[in-house]
Amino acid sequence: MASLLIRNAVIMTMNPNDEVLQGDVLIEGNRIAKVESGIADGADRVLDAGGKVLLPGFVQTHIHLCQTLFRGRADDLALIDWLRKRIWPLEAAHDEESVYYSAMLGLGELIRSGTTTILDMETVHHTDAAFQAIRESGMRALSGKVMMDHGTEVPLPLQEKTSSSLEESVRLLEKWDGAGNGRIRYAFCPRFVVSCTEELLTGVRDLAEHYGVMIHTHASENETEIALVEAERGMRNVIYLDHIGLARPNLILAHSIWLNEEEKRIIRERGVKVTHCPGSNLKLASGIAQVPELLASGIHVGIGADGAACNNNLDMFQEMRLTAFIQKVQHGPTVMNARSVLRMATMGGAAVLGLADKIGSVEPGKLADLQLLDLEDFHVYPSYDADWYSRVVYAATRGDVDTVVIDGEIVMQGKQVRTIDKSRVLRESDRALSRLLSRL
């Protein structure tokens, strides 16, 4: 079992006591064995982290890798028009290779900015290609094909039969769940109520229970979306999901901006999880989620960048700043402090994904998913008597990420991603997009 010793770091543990230590981390295999000062040499590899800050890798709880190729192609639109006029036609034009390079482009960006785990939602077809990219990159991920068997203005290639959508999802689950040394887990991903029949949603409910996996869907992101659901199903999003038995602890809702009191009660009492996407929500003018209230009521809330087609980057540093700042405008400067936001980006995300016992903190026994920041630069100084949480959340940027470790393997060092051929991915992404656009 190979070992890696990271020495002389400032360690932001994110453990229950939020300890910040000066010391070493010993990794044996894919797990953290020791977190203390003065660990004796003898490891297979030794990495001197003097002057650097070590913290858990970020856990992003809502990503669309299949949309990275669409960066800059769907700007300045509201959600429903964004989907119908731009995103659905673009997704319908995907082929296997374009999905692969879209995923690789996003994965490279995520690793470069310190993210080590994602909850990803793909498109209807070619999901094997995305899983292949995830496996090659070294990323830890929950992911699944998007499911769509209903709705108006949906391009023909995205229109599924209910039975085939369920069958393909099960095929993918049985092939990929547990792949990559357990880094990859499957999640059922019905897009949202607007594009799913009740038969599909209840089928997902039963299959997820049978296989013991998570369900990920969008809900209450936009007021027009809620009106469409009410007009067709006779009730609001979360109330409808509860009505059909889908509101359970294995359900993760993306966005959840427009919730009434009954919906918040359902989420709290059923143990439903929520993922907050401030950059996407602001750019699409969808609204501002009631994150402080949700957290205060005991609801698990993570942070995600969403997709590059509605955010234009996948940067958790930017999302953390936005998570804090947009709430301060509404609720005052003391709300959403740096420590609570960093916890959302690490242990909070781990809890949303049901992985709090495995990732999200630097503690013995946890999986070795870590990042090293080099904060020796103008924009994060002075360092004297530093508040480390403030430096990371309010001042640091993705350019400060020096090294990333996932599952005990160094996937980036010296700001160079080892698992992805950058020049090839950039070149082939442009070619794939050109080919995709020719089909529109």
GROMACS .gro file of C-alpha atoms in nm:
model
  440
    1MET     CA    1   0.000   0.000   0.000
    2ALA     CA    2   0.169   0.319  -0.120
    3SER     CA    3   0.209   0.607   0.123
    4LEU     CA    4   0.237   0.984   0.085
    5LEU     CA    5   0.359   1.224   0.355
    6ILE     CA    6   0.269   1.592   0.324
    7ARG     CA    7   0.491   1.789   0.559
    8ASN     CA    8   0.497   2.134   0.717
    9ALA     CA    9   0.153   2.259   0.609
   10VAL     CA   10  -0.099   2.484   0.778
   11ILE     CA   11  -0.383   2.233   0.803
   12MET     CA   12  -0.742   2.359   0.800
   13THR     CA   13  -0.898   2.035   0.918
   14MET     CA   14  -1.270   2.124   0.900
   15ASN     CA   15  -1.309   1.867   1.180
   16PRO     CA   16  -1.588   1.913   1.440
   17ASN     CA   17  -1.370   2.161   1.632
   18ASP     CA   18  -1.258   2.348   1.317
   19GLU     CA   19  -0.896   2.304   1.423
   20VAL     CA   20  -0.623   2.479   1.228
   21LEU     CA   21  -0.289   2.306   1.286
   22GLN     CA   22   0.071   2.337   1.176
   23GLY     CA   23   0.192   1.989   1.088
   24ASP     CA   24   0.193   1.686   0.864
   25VAL     CA   25  -0.057   1.452   0.699
   26LEU     CA   26   0.029   1.088   0.631
   27ILE     CA   27  -0.172   0.912   0.361
   28GLU     CA   28  -0.163   0.534   0.335
   29GLY     CA   29  -0.328   0.396   0.025
   30ASN     CA   30  -0.630   0.619  -0.036
   31ARG     CA   31  -0.694   0.717   0.328
   32ILE     CA   32  -0.558   0.965   0.577
   33ALA     CA   33  -0.364   0.774   0.844
   34LYS     CA   34  -0.228   1.053   1.064
   35VAL     CA   35  -0.273   1.427   1.113
   36GLU     CA   36  -0.008   1.556   1.356
   37SER     CA   37   0.325   1.732   1.375
   38GLY     CA   38   0.661   1.563   1.334
   39ILE     CA   39   0.552   1.245   1.155
   40ALA     CA   40   0.865   1.037   1.096
   41ASP     CA   41   0.993   0.984   0.743
   42GLY     CA   42   0.953   0.650   0.572
   43ALA     CA   43   0.669   0.721   0.333
   44ASP     CA   44   0.705   0.620  -0.032
   45ARG     CA   45   0.661   0.983  -0.135
   46VAL     CA   46   0.724   1.301   0.066
   47LEU     CA   47   0.578   1.636  -0.037
   48ASP     CA   48   0.712   1.946   0.139
   49ALA     CA   49   0.420   2.186   0.186
   50GLY     CA   50   0.612   2.452   0.374
   51GLY     CA   51   0.439   2.788   0.334
   52LYS     CA   52   0.123   2.626   0.195
   53VAL     CA   53  -0.226   2.572   0.335
   54LEU     CA   54  -0.380   2.225   0.326
   55LEU     CA   55  -0.756   2.180   0.338
   56PRO     CA   56  -1.016   1.932   0.215
   57GLY     CA   57  -1.093   1.932  -0.155
   58PHE     CA   58  -1.411   2.117  -0.242
   59VAL     CA   59  -1.734   1.918  -0.282
   60GLN     CA   60  -1.951   2.068  -0.556
   61THR     CA   61  -2.309   1.947  -0.530
   62HIS     CA   62  -2.446   2.051  -0.870
   63ILE     CA   63  -2.253   2.037  -1.200
   64HIS     CA   64  -2.340   1.971  -1.567
   65LEU     CA   65  -2.022   1.842  -1.733
   66CYS     CA   66  -2.207   1.790  -2.061
   67GLN     CA   67  -2.267   2.167  -2.084
   68THR     CA   68  -1.905   2.284  -2.049
   69LEU     CA   69  -1.877   2.288  -2.428
   70PHE     CA   70  -2.161   2.542  -2.440
   71ARG     CA   71  -1.976   2.812  -2.244
   72GLY     CA   72  -2.078   3.150  -2.387
   73ARG     CA   73  -2.350   2.999  -2.611
   74ALA     CA   74  -2.654   3.071  -2.391
   75ASP     CA   75  -2.594   3.402  -2.220
   76ASP     CA   76  -2.848   3.658  -2.097
   77LEU     CA   77  -3.165   3.446  -2.093
   78ALA     CA   78  -3.413   3.336  -1.825
   79LEU     CA   79  -3.430   2.966  -1.736
   80ILE     CA   80  -3.710   2.833  -1.958
   81ASP     CA   81  -3.596   3.026  -2.267
   82TRP     CA   82  -3.236   2.929  -2.186
   83LEU     CA   83  -3.340   2.562  -2.194
   84ARG     CA   84  -3.578   2.565  -2.489
   85LYS     CA   85  -3.392   2.804  -2.720
   86ARG     CA   86  -3.032   2.711  -2.649
   87ILE     CA   87  -2.946   2.427  -2.413
   88TRP     CA   88  -3.186   2.156  -2.526
   89PRO     CA   89  -3.098   2.202  -2.897
   90LEU     CA   90  -2.727   2.198  -2.808
   91GLU     CA   91  -2.761   1.886  -2.591
   92ALA     CA   92  -2.960   1.717  -2.867
   93ALA     CA   93  -2.671   1.775  -3.108
   94HIS     CA   94  -2.412   1.606  -2.880
   95ASP     CA   95  -2.231   1.294  -2.994
   96GLU     CA   96  -2.021   1.055  -2.788
   97GLU     CA   97  -1.695   1.239  -2.852
   98SER     CA   98  -1.837   1.585  -2.782
   99VAL     CA   99  -1.976   1.465  -2.447
  100TYR     CA  100  -1.635   1.320  -2.361
  101TYR     CA  101  -1.445   1.641  -2.436
  102SER     CA  102  -1.709   1.859  -2.273
  103ALA     CA  103  -1.665   1.651  -1.958
  104MET     CA  104  -1.286   1.658  -1.979
  105LEU     CA  105  -1.288   2.037  -2.023
  106GLY     CA  106  -1.500   2.075  -1.711
  107LEU     CA  107  -1.303   1.822  -1.509
  108GLY     CA  108  -0.976   1.999  -1.585
  109GLU     CA  109  -1.124   2.328  -1.468
  110LEU     CA  110  -1.264   2.169  -1.153
  111ILE     CA  111  -0.936   2.005  -1.054
  112ARG     CA  112  -0.741   2.325  -1.127
  113SER     CA  113  -0.968   2.510  -0.883
  114GLY     CA  114  -0.952   2.261  -0.596
  115THR     CA  115  -1.269   2.058  -0.644
  116THR     CA  116  -1.228   1.687  -0.571
  117THR     CA  117  -1.591   1.563  -0.564
  118ILE     CA  118  -1.891   1.653  -0.779
  119LEU     CA  119  -2.258   1.572  -0.816
  120ASP     CA  120  -2.300   1.577  -1.194
  121MET     CA  121  -2.605   1.560  -1.420
  122GLU     CA  122  -2.542   1.458  -1.779
  123THR     CA  123  -2.767   1.475  -2.088
  124VAL     CA  124  -3.000   1.207  -2.228
  125HIS     CA  125  -2.748   1.018  -2.443
  126HIS     CA  126  -2.377   0.924  -2.450
  127THR     CA  127  -2.342   0.914  -2.071
  128ASP     CA  128  -2.083   0.635  -2.091
  129ALA     CA  129  -1.845   0.891  -2.246
  130ALA     CA  130  -1.882   1.123  -1.948
  131PHE     CA  131  -1.821   0.840  -1.703
  132GLN     CA  132  -1.510   0.745  -1.898
  133ALA     CA  133  -1.381   1.101  -1.868
  134ILE     CA  134  -1.454   1.107  -1.495
  135ARG     CA  135  -1.267   0.781  -1.443
  136GLU     CA  136  -0.963   0.897  -1.642
  137SER     CA  137  -0.945   1.234  -1.467
  138GLY     CA  138  -0.937   1.085  -1.117
  139MET     CA  139  -1.236   1.292  -0.998
  140ARG     CA  140  -1.471   1.157  -0.732
  141ALA     CA  141  -1.826   1.186  -0.863
  142LEU     CA  142  -2.190   1.098  -0.832
  143SER     CA  143  -2.338   1.121  -1.181
  144GLY     CA  144  -2.617   0.995  -1.402
  145LYS     CA  145  -2.792   1.040  -1.734
  146VAL     CA  146  -3.059   1.307  -1.744
  147MET     CA  147  -3.411   1.163  -1.779
  148MET     CA  148  -3.678   1.333  -1.994
  149ASP     CA  149  -3.999   1.165  -2.112
  150HIS     CA  150  -4.234   1.464  -2.117
  151GLY     CA  151  -4.264   1.833  -2.205
  152THR     CA  152  -4.319   2.079  -2.486
  153GLU     CA  153  -4.054   2.221  -2.720
  154VAL     CA  154  -3.817   1.934  -2.641
  155PRO     CA  155  -3.600   1.841  -2.943
  156LEU     CA  156  -3.676   1.496  -3.082
  157PRO     CA  157  -3.336   1.342  -2.984
  158LEU     CA  158  -3.406   1.428  -2.618
  159GLN     CA  159  -3.755   1.278  -2.611
  160GLU     CA  160  -3.747   0.942  -2.433
  161LYS     CA  161  -3.994   0.667  -2.371
  162THR     CA  162  -4.045   0.613  -2.001
  163SER     CA  163  -3.939   0.249  -2.009
  164SER     CA  164  -3.625   0.313  -2.215
  165SER     CA  165  -3.518   0.600  -1.987
  166LEU     CA  166  -3.545   0.377  -1.682
  167GLU     CA  167  -3.377   0.083  -1.853
  168GLU     CA  168  -3.081   0.290  -1.977
  169SER     CA  169  -3.036   0.440  -1.631
  170VAL     CA  170  -3.022   0.095  -1.475
  171ARG     CA  171  -2.774  -0.023  -1.739
  172LEU     CA  172  -2.546   0.270  -1.661
  173LEU     CA  173  -2.583   0.216  -1.287
  174GLU     CA  174  -2.490  -0.149  -1.309
  175LYS     CA  175  -2.188  -0.068  -1.528
  176TRP     CA  176  -2.045   0.238  -1.350
  177ASP     CA  177  -2.157   0.240  -0.987
  178GLY     CA  178  -1.843   0.167  -0.784
  179ALA     CA  179  -1.601   0.213  -1.077
  180GLY     CA  180  -1.266   0.385  -1.037
  181ASN     CA  181  -1.184   0.221  -0.705
  182GLY     CA  182  -1.523   0.331  -0.574
  183ARG     CA  183  -1.475   0.697  -0.673
  184ILE     CA  184  -1.774   0.683  -0.910
  185ARG     CA  185  -2.129   0.639  -0.783
  186TYR     CA  186  -2.447   0.647  -0.985
  187ALA     CA  187  -2.737   0.886  -0.916
  188PHE     CA  188  -3.075   0.886  -1.091
  189CYS     CA  189  -3.122   1.228  -1.254
  190PRO     CA  190  -3.475   1.313  -1.371
  191ARG     CA  191  -3.427   1.666  -1.508
  192PHE     CA  192  -3.722   1.835  -1.337
  193VAL     CA  193  -4.095   1.782  -1.299
  194VAL     CA  194  -4.165   1.986  -1.615
  195SER     CA  195  -3.989   1.722  -1.830
  196CYS     CA  196  -4.086   1.404  -1.644
  197THR     CA  197  -4.405   1.202  -1.624
  198GLU     CA  198  -4.529   1.078  -1.291
  199GLU     CA  199  -4.464   0.723  -1.412
  200LEU     CA  200  -4.097   0.808  -1.465
  201LEU     CA  201  -4.061   0.981  -1.128
  202THR     CA  202  -4.221   0.698  -0.932
  203GLY     CA  203  -4.009   0.450  -1.126
  204VAL     CA  204  -3.698   0.643  -1.021
  205ARG     CA  205  -3.822   0.645  -0.663
  206ASP     CA  206  -3.852   0.266  -0.656
  207LEU     CA  207  -3.527   0.193  -0.841
  208ALA     CA  208  -3.325   0.429  -0.620
  209GLU     CA  209  -3.466   0.255  -0.315
  210HIS     CA  210  -3.382  -0.086  -0.462
  211TYR     CA  211  -3.022   0.003  -0.551
  212GLY     CA  212  -2.958   0.230  -0.254
  213VAL     CA  213  -2.850   0.535  -0.456
  214MET     CA  214  -2.925   0.907  -0.461
  215ILE     CA  215  -3.177   1.096  -0.676
  216HIS     CA  216  -3.084   1.438  -0.813
  217THR     CA  217  -3.327   1.679  -0.979
  218HIS     CA  218  -3.392   2.050  -1.025
  219ALA     CA  219  -3.675   2.205  -0.827
  220SER     CA  220  -3.816   2.553  -0.763
  221GLU     CA  221  -3.538   2.731  -0.950
  222ASN     CA  222  -3.763   2.975  -1.134
  223GLU     CA  223  -4.113   3.115  -1.083
  224THR     CA  224  -4.220   3.027  -1.438
  225GLU     CA  225  -4.111   2.667  -1.376
  226ILE     CA  226  -4.327   2.654  -1.060
  227ALA     CA  227  -4.626   2.792  -1.250
  228LEU     CA  228  -4.585   2.522  -1.517
  229VAL     CA  229  -4.580   2.250  -1.252
  230GLU     CA  230  -4.883   2.392  -1.070
  231ALA     CA  231  -5.080   2.419  -1.395
  232GLU     CA  232  -5.013   2.056  -1.487
  233ARG     CA  233  -4.982   1.870  -1.154
  234GLY     CA  234  -5.209   2.089  -0.941
  235MET     CA  235  -4.950   2.166  -0.674
  236ARG     CA  236  -4.611   2.323  -0.622
  237ASN     CA  237  -4.285   2.139  -0.695
  238VAL     CA  238  -4.179   2.009  -0.355
  239ILE     CA  239  -4.535   1.939  -0.245
  240TYR     CA  240  -4.584   1.733  -0.561
  241LEU     CA  241  -4.259   1.542  -0.509
  242ASP     CA  242  -4.372   1.462  -0.156
  243HIS     CA  243  -4.717   1.361  -0.282
  244ILE     CA  244  -4.564   1.091  -0.503
  245GLY     CA  245  -4.327   0.970  -0.232
  246LEU     CA  246  -4.007   1.110  -0.376
  247ALA     CA  247  -3.926   1.345  -0.085
  248ARG     CA  248  -3.686   1.121   0.105
  249PRO     CA  249  -3.333   1.148   0.252
  250ASN     CA  250  -3.182   1.025  -0.078
  251LEU     CA  251  -3.332   1.319  -0.275
  252ILE     CA  252  -3.106   1.615  -0.362
  253LEU     CA  253  -3.278   1.925  -0.499
  254ALA     CA  254  -3.081   2.174  -0.708
  255HIS     CA  255  -3.158   2.543  -0.645
  256SER     CA  256  -3.477   2.541  -0.428
  257ILE     CA  257  -3.506   2.919  -0.444
  258TRP     CA  258  -3.881   2.970  -0.441
  259LEU     CA  259  -4.001   2.763  -0.145
  260ASN     CA  260  -4.309   2.834   0.062
  261GLU     CA  261  -4.338   2.740   0.429
  262GLU     CA  262  -4.500   2.404   0.355
  263GLU     CA  263  -4.220   2.310   0.116
  264LYS     CA  264  -3.952   2.407   0.366
  265ARG     CA  265  -4.127   2.193   0.626
  266ILE     CA  266  -4.133   1.894   0.388
  267ILE     CA  267  -3.764   1.931   0.305
  268ARG     CA  268  -3.675   1.951   0.674
  269GLU     CA  269  -3.896   1.668   0.797
  270ARG     CA  270  -3.821   1.428   0.510
  271GLY     CA  271  -3.445   1.483   0.525
  272VAL     CA  272  -3.426   1.612   0.166
  273LYS     CA  273  -3.095   1.779   0.072
  274VAL     CA  274  -3.048   2.110  -0.113
  275THR     CA  275  -2.770   2.243  -0.337
  276HIS     CA  276  -2.718   2.618  -0.373
  277CYS     CA  277  -2.589   2.767  -0.702
  278PRO     CA  278  -2.553   3.142  -0.648
  279GLY     CA  279  -2.361   3.227  -0.966
  280SER     CA  280  -2.610   3.050  -1.189
  281ASN     CA  281  -2.908   3.188  -0.998
  282LEU     CA  282  -2.784   3.544  -1.037
  283LYS     CA  283  -2.691   3.518  -1.407
  284LEU     CA  284  -3.025   3.361  -1.503
  285ALA     CA  285  -3.201   3.611  -1.273
  286SER     CA  286  -3.373   3.317  -1.104
  287GLY     CA  287  -3.355   3.461  -0.752
  288ILE     CA  288  -3.171   3.421  -0.422
  289ALA     CA  289  -3.223   3.108  -0.216
  290GLN     CA  290  -3.310   3.136   0.154
  291VAL     CA  291  -2.985   2.965   0.258
  292PRO     CA  292  -2.946   3.106   0.612
  293GLU     CA  293  -3.299   2.997   0.702
  294LEU     CA  294  -3.253   2.652   0.551
  295LEU     CA  295  -2.927   2.599   0.740
  296ALA     CA  296  -3.073   2.727   1.065
  297SER     CA  297  -3.356   2.475   1.040
  298GLY     CA  298  -3.110   2.186   1.009
  299ILE     CA  299  -3.134   2.126   0.635
  300HIS     CA  300  -2.814   2.009   0.465
  301VAL     CA  301  -2.714   2.262   0.197
  302GLY     CA  302  -2.415   2.230  -0.038
  303ILE     CA  303  -2.273   2.462  -0.305
  304GLY     CA  304  -2.235   2.400  -0.678
  305ALA     CA  305  -2.134   2.610  -0.976
  306ASP     CA  306  -2.406   2.448  -1.194
  307GLY     CA  307  -2.282   2.441  -1.557
  308ALA     CA  308  -2.050   2.655  -1.766
  309ALA     CA  309  -2.344   2.735  -1.994
  310CYS     CA  310  -2.525   2.930  -1.720
  311ASN     CA  311  -2.236   3.040  -1.501
  312ASN     CA  312  -1.944   3.044  -1.745
  313ASN     CA  313  -1.705   2.896  -1.491
  314LEU     CA  314  -1.694   2.612  -1.238
  315ASP     CA  315  -1.498   2.796  -0.970
  316MET     CA  316  -1.585   2.719  -0.607
  317PHE     CA  317  -1.388   3.020  -0.483
  318GLN     CA  318  -1.625   3.248  -0.672
  319GLU     CA  319  -1.928   3.052  -0.552
  320MET     CA  320  -1.817   3.080  -0.189
  321ARG     CA  321  -1.781   3.458  -0.214
  322LEU     CA  322  -2.122   3.489  -0.378
  323THR     CA  323  -2.280   3.259  -0.120
  324ALA     CA  324  -2.165   3.495   0.152
  325PHE     CA  325  -2.214   3.829  -0.019
  326ILE     CA  326  -2.567   3.794  -0.157
  327GLN     CA  327  -2.701   3.697   0.185
  328LYS     CA  328  -2.527   3.986   0.361
  329VAL     CA  329  -2.712   4.234   0.141
  330GLN     CA  330  -3.044   4.090   0.258
  331HIS     CA  331  -2.970   3.987   0.617
  332GLY     CA  332  -2.679   4.199   0.737
  333PRO     CA  333  -2.298   4.169   0.747
  334THR     CA  334  -2.276   3.905   1.020
  335VAL     CA  335  -2.470   3.636   0.833
  336MET     CA  336  -2.290   3.362   0.633
  337ASN     CA  337  -1.942   3.421   0.775
  338ALA     CA  338  -1.633   3.275   0.607
  339ARG     CA  339  -1.614   2.972   0.836
  340SER     CA  340  -1.975   2.867   0.770
  341VAL     CA  341  -1.933   2.912   0.395
  342LEU     CA  342  -1.614   2.704   0.382
  343ARG     CA  343  -1.795   2.435   0.580
  344MET     CA  344  -2.072   2.435   0.317
  345ALA     CA  345  -1.808   2.389   0.046
  346THR     CA  346  -1.649   2.092   0.223
  347MET     CA  347  -1.831   1.904   0.501
  348GLY     CA  348  -2.165   2.053   0.399
  349GLY     CA  349  -2.131   1.916   0.048
  350ALA     CA  350  -2.017   1.580   0.184
  351ALA     CA  351  -2.331   1.561   0.399
  352VAL     CA  352  -2.553   1.643   0.101
  353LEU     CA  353  -2.401   1.352  -0.093
  354GLY     CA  354  -2.425   1.111   0.200
  355LEU     CA  355  -2.044   1.099   0.223
  356ALA     CA  356  -1.978   1.290   0.546
  357ASP     CA  357  -1.814   0.983   0.700
  358LYS     CA  358  -1.574   0.956   0.404
  359ILE     CA  359  -1.475   1.304   0.277
  360GLY     CA  360  -1.501   1.673   0.360
  361SER     CA  361  -1.244   1.704   0.640
  362VAL     CA  362  -0.878   1.628   0.710
  363GLU     CA  363  -0.910   1.354   0.971
  364PRO     CA  364  -0.761   1.007   1.018
  365GLY     CA  365  -0.976   0.745   0.847
  366LYS     CA  366  -1.117   0.982   0.586
  367LEU     CA  367  -1.046   0.938   0.216
  368ALA     CA  368  -0.747   1.146   0.106
  369ASP     CA  369  -0.917   1.417  -0.103
  370LEU     CA  370  -0.709   1.729  -0.037
  371GLN     CA  371  -0.587   2.055  -0.185
  372LEU     CA  372  -0.280   2.267  -0.115
  373LEU     CA  373  -0.303   2.645  -0.157
  374ASP     CA  374  -0.003   2.868  -0.212
  375LEU     CA  375  -0.104   3.194  -0.045
  376GLU     CA  376   0.233   3.366  -0.082
  377ASP     CA  377   0.106   3.651  -0.299
  378PHE     CA  378  -0.003   4.014  -0.288
  379HIS     CA  379  -0.378   3.952  -0.289
  380VAL     CA  380  -0.381   3.731   0.023
  381TYR     CA  381  -0.135   3.926   0.241
  382PRO     CA  382  -0.072   4.022   0.517
  383SER     CA  383  -0.044   3.681   0.677
  384TYR     CA  384   0.049   3.797   1.028
  385ASP     CA  385  -0.203   3.668   1.287
  386ALA     CA  386  -0.414   3.551   0.992
  387ASP     CA  387  -0.779   3.450   0.997
  388TRP     CA  388  -0.734   3.150   0.769
  389TYR     CA  389  -1.106   3.123   0.688
  390SER     CA  390  -1.117   3.485   0.576
  391ARG     CA  391  -0.805   3.443   0.363
  392VAL     CA  392  -0.943   3.138   0.182
  393VAL     CA  393  -1.305   3.245   0.132
  394TYR     CA  394  -1.275   3.621   0.080
  395ALA     CA  395  -0.926   3.666  -0.068
  396ALA     CA  396  -0.795   3.346  -0.230
  397THR     CA  397  -0.868   3.252  -0.591
  398ARG     CA  398  -0.851   2.935  -0.797
  399GLY     CA  399  -0.510   3.046  -0.919
  400ASP     CA  400  -0.378   2.982  -0.569
  401VAL     CA  401  -0.446   2.606  -0.586
  402ASP     CA  402  -0.107   2.439  -0.622
  403THR     CA  403  -0.165   2.067  -0.560
  404VAL     CA  404  -0.472   1.839  -0.557
  405VAL     CA  405  -0.491   1.487  -0.417
  406ILE     CA  406  -0.791   1.262  -0.485
  407ASP     CA  407  -0.824   0.914  -0.339
  408GLY     CA  408  -0.461   0.932  -0.228
  409GLU     CA  409  -0.329   1.011  -0.579
  410ILE     CA  410  -0.169   1.341  -0.677
  411VAL     CA  411  -0.379   1.454  -0.974
  412MET     CA  412  -0.231   1.804  -0.988
  413GLN     CA  413   0.105   1.935  -0.868
  414GLY     CA  414   0.269   2.270  -0.929
  415LYS     CA  415  -0.057   2.385  -1.090
  416GLN     CA  416  -0.021   2.121  -1.363
  417VAL     CA  417  -0.299   1.863  -1.397
  418ARG     CA  418  -0.140   1.519  -1.435
  419THR     CA  419  -0.444   1.316  -1.538
  420ILE     CA  420  -0.565   1.526  -1.832
  421ASP     CA  421  -0.376   1.620  -2.149
  422LYS     CA  422  -0.458   1.990  -2.152
  423SER     CA  423  -0.346   2.072  -2.507
  424ARG     CA  424  -0.536   1.776  -2.652
  425VAL     CA  425  -0.855   1.857  -2.459
  426LEU     CA  426  -0.849   2.223  -2.563
  427ARG     CA  427  -0.786   2.134  -2.929
  428GLU     CA  428  -1.044   1.856  -2.946
  429SER     CA  429  -1.305   2.059  -2.757
  430ASP     CA  430  -1.302   2.321  -3.030
  431ARG     CA  431  -1.328   2.052  -3.297
  432ALA     CA  432  -1.613   1.881  -3.116
  433LEU     CA  433  -1.803   2.208  -3.079
  434SER     CA  434  -1.759   2.291  -3.447
  435ARG     CA  435  -1.899   1.953  -3.543
  436LEU     CA  436  -2.186   1.988  -3.294
  437LEU     CA  437  -2.285   2.333  -3.417
  438SER     CA  438  -2.298   2.209  -3.776
  439ARG     CA  439  -2.587   1.982  -3.673
  440LEU     CA  440  -2.807   2.263  -3.544
   0.00000   0.00000   0.00000
